[in-house]
mmCIF file of C-alpha atoms in Angstrom:
data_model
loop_
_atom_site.group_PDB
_atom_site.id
_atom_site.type_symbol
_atom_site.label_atom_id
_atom_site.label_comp_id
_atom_site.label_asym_id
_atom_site.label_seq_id
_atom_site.Cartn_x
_atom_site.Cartn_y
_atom_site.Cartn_z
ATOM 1 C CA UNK Q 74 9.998 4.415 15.494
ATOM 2 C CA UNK Q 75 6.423 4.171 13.950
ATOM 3 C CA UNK Q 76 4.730 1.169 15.145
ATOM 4 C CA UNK Q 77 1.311 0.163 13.506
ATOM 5 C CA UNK Q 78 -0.427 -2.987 15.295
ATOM 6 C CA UNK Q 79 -3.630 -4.378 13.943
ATOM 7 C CA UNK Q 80 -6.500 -6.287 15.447
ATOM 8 C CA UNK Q 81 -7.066 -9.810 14.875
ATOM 9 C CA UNK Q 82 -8.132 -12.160 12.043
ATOM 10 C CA UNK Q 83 -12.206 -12.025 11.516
ATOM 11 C CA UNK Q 84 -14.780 -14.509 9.978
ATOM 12 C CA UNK Q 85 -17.773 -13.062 8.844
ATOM 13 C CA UNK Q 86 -20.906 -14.174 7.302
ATOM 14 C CA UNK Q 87 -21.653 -12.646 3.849
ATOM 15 C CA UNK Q 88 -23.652 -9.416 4.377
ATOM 16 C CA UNK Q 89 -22.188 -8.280 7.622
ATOM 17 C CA UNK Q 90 -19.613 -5.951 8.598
ATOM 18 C CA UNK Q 91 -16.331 -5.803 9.565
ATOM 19 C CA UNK Q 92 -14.609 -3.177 11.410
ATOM 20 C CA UNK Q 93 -10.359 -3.468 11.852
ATOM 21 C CA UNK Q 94 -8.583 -1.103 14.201
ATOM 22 C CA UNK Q 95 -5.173 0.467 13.551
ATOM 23 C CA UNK Q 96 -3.042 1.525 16.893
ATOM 24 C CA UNK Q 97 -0.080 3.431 16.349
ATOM 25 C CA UNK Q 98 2.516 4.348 18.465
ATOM 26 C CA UNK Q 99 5.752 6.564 18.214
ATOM 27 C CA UNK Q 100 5.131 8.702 16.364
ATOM 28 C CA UNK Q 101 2.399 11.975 16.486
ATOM 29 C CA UNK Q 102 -0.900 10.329 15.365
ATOM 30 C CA UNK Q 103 -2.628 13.213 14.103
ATOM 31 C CA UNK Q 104 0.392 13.864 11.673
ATOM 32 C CA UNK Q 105 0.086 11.605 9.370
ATOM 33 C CA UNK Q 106 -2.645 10.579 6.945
ATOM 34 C CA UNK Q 107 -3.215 6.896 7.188
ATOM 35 C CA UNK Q 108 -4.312 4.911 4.305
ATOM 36 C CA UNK Q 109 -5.787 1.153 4.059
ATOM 37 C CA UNK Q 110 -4.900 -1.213 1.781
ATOM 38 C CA UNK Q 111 -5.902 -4.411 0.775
ATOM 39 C CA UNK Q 112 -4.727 -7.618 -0.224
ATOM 40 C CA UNK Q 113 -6.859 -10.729 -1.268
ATOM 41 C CA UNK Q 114 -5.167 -14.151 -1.656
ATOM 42 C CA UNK Q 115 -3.121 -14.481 -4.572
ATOM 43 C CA UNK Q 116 -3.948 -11.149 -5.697
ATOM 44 C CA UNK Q 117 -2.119 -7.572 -5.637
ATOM 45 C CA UNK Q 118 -2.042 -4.632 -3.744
ATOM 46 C CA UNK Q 119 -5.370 -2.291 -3.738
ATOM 47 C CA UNK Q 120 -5.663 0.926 -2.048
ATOM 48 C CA UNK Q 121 -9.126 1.952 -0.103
ATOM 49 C CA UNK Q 122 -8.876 5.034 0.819
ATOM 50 C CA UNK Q 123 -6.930 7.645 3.522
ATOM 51 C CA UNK Q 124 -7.988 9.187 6.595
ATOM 52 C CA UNK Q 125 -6.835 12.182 7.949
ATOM 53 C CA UNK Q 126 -6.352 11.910 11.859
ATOM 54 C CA UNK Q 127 -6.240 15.426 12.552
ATOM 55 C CA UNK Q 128 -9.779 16.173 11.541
ATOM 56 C CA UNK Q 129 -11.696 13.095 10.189
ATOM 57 C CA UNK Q 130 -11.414 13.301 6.858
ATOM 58 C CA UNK Q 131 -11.485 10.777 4.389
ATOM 59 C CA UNK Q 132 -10.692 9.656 0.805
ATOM 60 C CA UNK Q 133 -12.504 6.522 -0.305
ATOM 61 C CA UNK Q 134 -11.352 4.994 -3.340
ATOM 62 C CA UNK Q 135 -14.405 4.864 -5.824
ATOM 63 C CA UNK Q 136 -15.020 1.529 -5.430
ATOM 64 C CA UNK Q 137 -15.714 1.144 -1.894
ATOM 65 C CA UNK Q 138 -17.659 4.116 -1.413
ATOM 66 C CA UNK Q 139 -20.723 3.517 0.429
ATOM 67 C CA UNK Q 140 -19.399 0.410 1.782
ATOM 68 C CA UNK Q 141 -16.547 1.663 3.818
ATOM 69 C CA UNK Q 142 -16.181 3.810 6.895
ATOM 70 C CA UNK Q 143 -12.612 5.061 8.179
ATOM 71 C CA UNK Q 144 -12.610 6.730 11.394
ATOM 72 C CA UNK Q 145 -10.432 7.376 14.505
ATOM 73 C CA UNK Q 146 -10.002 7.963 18.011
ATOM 74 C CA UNK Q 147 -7.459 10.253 19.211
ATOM 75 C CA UNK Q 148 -7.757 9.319 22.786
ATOM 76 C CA UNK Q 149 -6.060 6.145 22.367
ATOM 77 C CA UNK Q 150 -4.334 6.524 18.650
ATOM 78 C CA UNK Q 151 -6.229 4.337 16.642
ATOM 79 C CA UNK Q 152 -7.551 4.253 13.534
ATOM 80 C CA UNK Q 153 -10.656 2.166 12.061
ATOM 81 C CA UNK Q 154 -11.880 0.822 9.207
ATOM 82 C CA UNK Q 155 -14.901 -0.219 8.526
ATOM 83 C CA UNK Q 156 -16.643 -2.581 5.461
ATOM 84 C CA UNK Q 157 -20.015 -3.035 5.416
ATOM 85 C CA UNK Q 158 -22.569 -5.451 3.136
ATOM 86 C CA UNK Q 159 -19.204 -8.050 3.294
ATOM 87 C CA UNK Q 160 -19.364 -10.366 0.460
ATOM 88 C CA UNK Q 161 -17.255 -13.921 -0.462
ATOM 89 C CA UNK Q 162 -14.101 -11.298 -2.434
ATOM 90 C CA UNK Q 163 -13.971 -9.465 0.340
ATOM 91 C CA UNK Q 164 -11.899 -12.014 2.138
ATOM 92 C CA UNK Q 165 -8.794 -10.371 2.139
ATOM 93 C CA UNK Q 166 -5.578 -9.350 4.039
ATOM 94 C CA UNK Q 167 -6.387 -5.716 4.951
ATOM 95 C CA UNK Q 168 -3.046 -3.238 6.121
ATOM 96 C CA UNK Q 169 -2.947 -0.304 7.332
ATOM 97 C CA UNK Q 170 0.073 2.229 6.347
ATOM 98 C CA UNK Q 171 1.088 5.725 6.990
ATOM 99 C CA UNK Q 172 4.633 7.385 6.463
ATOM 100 C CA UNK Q 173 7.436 8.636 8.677
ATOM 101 C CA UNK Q 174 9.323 11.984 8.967
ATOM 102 C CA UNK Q 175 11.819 10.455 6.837
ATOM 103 C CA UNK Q 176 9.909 10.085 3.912
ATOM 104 C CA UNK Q 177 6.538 10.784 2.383
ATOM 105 C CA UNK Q 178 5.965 7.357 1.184
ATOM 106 C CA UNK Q 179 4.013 4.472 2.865
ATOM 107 C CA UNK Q 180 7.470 3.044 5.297
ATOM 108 C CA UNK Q 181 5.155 1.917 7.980
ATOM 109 C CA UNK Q 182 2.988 -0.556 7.519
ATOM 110 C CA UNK Q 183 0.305 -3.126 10.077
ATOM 111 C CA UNK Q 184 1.069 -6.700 10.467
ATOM 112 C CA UNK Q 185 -2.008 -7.114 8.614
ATOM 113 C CA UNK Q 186 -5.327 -8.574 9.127
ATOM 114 C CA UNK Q 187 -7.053 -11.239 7.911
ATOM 115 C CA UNK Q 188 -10.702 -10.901 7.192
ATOM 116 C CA UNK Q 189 -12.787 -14.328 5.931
ATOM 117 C CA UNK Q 190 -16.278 -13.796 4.312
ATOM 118 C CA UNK Q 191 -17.739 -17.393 4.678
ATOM 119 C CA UNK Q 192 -21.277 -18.872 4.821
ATOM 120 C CA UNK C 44 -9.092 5.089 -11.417
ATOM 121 C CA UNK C 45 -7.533 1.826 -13.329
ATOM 122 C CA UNK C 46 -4.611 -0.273 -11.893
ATOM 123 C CA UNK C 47 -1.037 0.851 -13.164
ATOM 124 C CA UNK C 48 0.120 -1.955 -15.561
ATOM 125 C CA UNK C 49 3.300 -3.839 -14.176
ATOM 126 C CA UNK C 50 4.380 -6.576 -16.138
ATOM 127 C CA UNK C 51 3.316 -9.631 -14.769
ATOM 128 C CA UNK C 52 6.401 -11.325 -14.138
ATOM 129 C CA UNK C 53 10.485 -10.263 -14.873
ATOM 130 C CA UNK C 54 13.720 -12.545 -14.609
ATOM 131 C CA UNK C 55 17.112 -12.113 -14.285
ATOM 132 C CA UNK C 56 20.605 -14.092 -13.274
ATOM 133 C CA UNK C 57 22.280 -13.470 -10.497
ATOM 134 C CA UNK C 58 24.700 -10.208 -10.687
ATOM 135 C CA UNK C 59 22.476 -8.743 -13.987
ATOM 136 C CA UNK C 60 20.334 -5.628 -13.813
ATOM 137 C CA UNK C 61 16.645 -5.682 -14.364
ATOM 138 C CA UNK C 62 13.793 -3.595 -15.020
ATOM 139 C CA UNK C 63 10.107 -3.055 -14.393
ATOM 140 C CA UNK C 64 7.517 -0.980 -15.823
ATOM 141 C CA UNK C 65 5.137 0.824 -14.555
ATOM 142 C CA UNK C 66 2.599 2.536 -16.901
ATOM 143 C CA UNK C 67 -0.589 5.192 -15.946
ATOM 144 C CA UNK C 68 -1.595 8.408 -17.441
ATOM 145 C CA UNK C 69 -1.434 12.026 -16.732
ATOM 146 C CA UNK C 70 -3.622 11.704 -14.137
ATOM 147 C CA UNK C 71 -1.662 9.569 -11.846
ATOM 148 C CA UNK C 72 2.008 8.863 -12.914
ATOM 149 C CA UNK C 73 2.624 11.210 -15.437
ATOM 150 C CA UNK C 74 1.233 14.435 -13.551
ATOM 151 C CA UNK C 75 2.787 14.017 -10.306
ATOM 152 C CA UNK C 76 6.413 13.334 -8.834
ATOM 153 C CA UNK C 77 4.530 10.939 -5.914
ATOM 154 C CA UNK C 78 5.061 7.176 -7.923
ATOM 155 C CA UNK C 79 6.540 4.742 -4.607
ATOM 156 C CA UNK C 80 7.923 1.124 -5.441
ATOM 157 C CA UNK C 81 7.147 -1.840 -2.665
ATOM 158 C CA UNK C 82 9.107 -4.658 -2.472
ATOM 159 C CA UNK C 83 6.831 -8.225 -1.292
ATOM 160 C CA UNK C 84 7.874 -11.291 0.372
ATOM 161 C CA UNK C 85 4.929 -14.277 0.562
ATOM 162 C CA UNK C 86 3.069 -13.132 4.002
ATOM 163 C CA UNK C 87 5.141 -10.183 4.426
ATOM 164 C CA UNK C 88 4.192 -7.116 4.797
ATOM 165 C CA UNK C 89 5.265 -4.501 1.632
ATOM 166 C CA UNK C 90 8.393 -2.647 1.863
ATOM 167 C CA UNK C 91 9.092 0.759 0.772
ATOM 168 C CA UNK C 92 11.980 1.039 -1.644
ATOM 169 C CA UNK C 93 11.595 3.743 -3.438
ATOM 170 C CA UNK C 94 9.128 7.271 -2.960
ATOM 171 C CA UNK C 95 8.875 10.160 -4.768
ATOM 172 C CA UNK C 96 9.692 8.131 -7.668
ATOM 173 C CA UNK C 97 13.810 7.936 -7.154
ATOM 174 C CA UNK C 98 13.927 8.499 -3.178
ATOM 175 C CA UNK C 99 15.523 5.815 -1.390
ATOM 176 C CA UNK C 100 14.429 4.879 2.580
ATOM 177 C CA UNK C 101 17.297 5.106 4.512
ATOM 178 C CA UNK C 102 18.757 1.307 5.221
ATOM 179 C CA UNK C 103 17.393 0.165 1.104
ATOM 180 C CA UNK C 104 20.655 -1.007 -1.063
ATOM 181 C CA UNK C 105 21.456 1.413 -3.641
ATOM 182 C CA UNK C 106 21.279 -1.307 -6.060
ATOM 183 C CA UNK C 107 17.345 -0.456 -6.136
ATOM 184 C CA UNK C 108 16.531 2.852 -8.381
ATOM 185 C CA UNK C 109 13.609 4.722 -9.518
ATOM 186 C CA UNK C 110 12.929 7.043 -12.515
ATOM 187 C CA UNK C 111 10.222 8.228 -14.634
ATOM 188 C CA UNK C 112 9.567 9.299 -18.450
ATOM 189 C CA UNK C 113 6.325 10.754 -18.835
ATOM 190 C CA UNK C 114 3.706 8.452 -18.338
ATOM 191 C CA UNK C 115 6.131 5.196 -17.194
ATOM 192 C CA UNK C 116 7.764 5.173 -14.134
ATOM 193 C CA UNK C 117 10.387 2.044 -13.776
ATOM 194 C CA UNK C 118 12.158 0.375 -11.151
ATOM 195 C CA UNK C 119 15.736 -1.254 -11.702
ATOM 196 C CA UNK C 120 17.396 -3.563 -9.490
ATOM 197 C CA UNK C 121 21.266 -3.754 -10.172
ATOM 198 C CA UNK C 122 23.180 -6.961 -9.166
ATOM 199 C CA UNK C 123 20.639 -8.876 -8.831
ATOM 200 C CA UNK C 124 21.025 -11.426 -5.728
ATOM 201 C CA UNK C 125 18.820 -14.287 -4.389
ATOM 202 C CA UNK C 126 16.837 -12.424 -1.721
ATOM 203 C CA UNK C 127 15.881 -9.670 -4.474
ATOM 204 C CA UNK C 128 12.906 -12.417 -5.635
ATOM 205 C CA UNK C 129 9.832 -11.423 -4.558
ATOM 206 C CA UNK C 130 6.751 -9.524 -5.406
ATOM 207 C CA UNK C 131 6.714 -5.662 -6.684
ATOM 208 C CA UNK C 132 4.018 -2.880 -6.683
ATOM 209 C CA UNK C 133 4.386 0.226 -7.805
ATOM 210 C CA UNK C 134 1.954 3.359 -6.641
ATOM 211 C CA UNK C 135 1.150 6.871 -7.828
ATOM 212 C CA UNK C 136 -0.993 9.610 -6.195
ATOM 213 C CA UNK C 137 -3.929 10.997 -8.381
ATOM 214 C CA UNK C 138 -5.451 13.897 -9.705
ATOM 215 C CA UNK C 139 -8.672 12.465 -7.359
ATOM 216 C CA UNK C 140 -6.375 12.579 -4.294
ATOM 217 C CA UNK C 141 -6.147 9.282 -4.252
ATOM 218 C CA UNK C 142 -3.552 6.479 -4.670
ATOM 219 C CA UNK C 143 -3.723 3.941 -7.321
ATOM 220 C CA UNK C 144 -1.298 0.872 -7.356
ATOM 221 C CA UNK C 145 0.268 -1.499 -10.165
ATOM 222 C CA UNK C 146 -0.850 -5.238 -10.375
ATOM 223 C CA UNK C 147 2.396 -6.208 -9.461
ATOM 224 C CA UNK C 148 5.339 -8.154 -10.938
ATOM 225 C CA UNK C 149 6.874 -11.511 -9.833
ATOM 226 C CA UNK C 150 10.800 -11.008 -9.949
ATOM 227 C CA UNK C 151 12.445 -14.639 -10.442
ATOM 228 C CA UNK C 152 16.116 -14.733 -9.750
ATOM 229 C CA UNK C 153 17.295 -17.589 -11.855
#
């Protein structure tokens, strides 16, 4: 079944960047879109944008533009996110999702990772 | 492209039937069939339960349903139990080709 396994938890310094990898397995990687989503403590659910494995592309939600990068490599099935200029409400869980065959919803989620913006 | 609006919280007894809302515009929920409802544990990952706004994933109790009038999609969980109290998001795709998501509703079982 789809298996998405994330990198570990980060601390970073405000101003500096962060960049989370996404490795999938069983499933064809460059068939599904995948999407990153965050989650900051006690908060809700907010989406960042997709990525298209197939060819690169991308969909950044408005407010991250220009901060965020989400790329891939196909060699190795794994998919990256990047944030950039990290400040203190940054610190959030970030996921990474995609969808099945069996439905065109987000089933398949990362274990998540935790990213900490601290001086 | 604003948050959905989910009520902030819902309750319910054990065995009733309860309902959340989940309201955008014709941009996002109204104009297109893609609204998905997530179900949240504390330091869980989300859970699909329903896609396409009354899909169910294969292995989700039928006690979980999904429908939509115009701009308001809602969620309803029938006979309610004890493990049904968690967190729920809902989600619609957008006229930007994007994906927007609710702020979420605390579901106490009582």
């Amino acid at each position: 079944q789809v298996q998405l396994v994330q990198s570990g938890a980060e601390v970073k310094k405000p101003g500096a960047s962060v960049k989370v990898s996404c490795k999938a397995a069983g499933y064809i990687f460059t068939g599904y879109y995948i999407h990153w989503v965050r989650q900051a403590p006690g908060q809700g659910l907010e989406w960042m944008g997709w990525m298209n494995p197939n060819n690169g592309g991308t969909n950044y939600a408005q407010k991250f533009q220009g901060r965020v990068t989400m790329t891939r490599d196909t060699s190795i099935n794994t998919a990256y996110m990047e944030l950039s200029r990290l400040r203190s409400d940054d610190t959030a869980v970030y996921y990474c999702a995609t969808r099945s065959i069996a439905t065109s919803g987000f089933d398949s989620w990362g274990q998540g990772t935790l990213v900490t913006v601290s001086s | 492209q604003s948050a959905l609006t989910q009520p902030a919280s819902v309750s319910g007894s054990p065995g009733q039937s309860i309902t959340i809302s989940c309201t955008g515009t014709s941009s996002d929920v109204g104009g297109y069939n893609f609204v998905s409802w997530f179900q949240q544990h504390p330091d869980k990952a989300p859970k699909l339960m329903i896609y396409e706004v009354t899909k169910r994933p294969s292995g989700v109790s039928n006690r979980f349903s999904g429908s939509k009038s115009g701009n308001t999609a809602s969620l309803t969980i029938s006979g309610l139990q004890a493990e049904d109290e968690a967190d729920y998001y809902c989600t619609s795709y957008t006229s930007s080709s994007s994906w927007v998501f609710g702020g979420g509703t605390k579901v106490t079982v009582l």
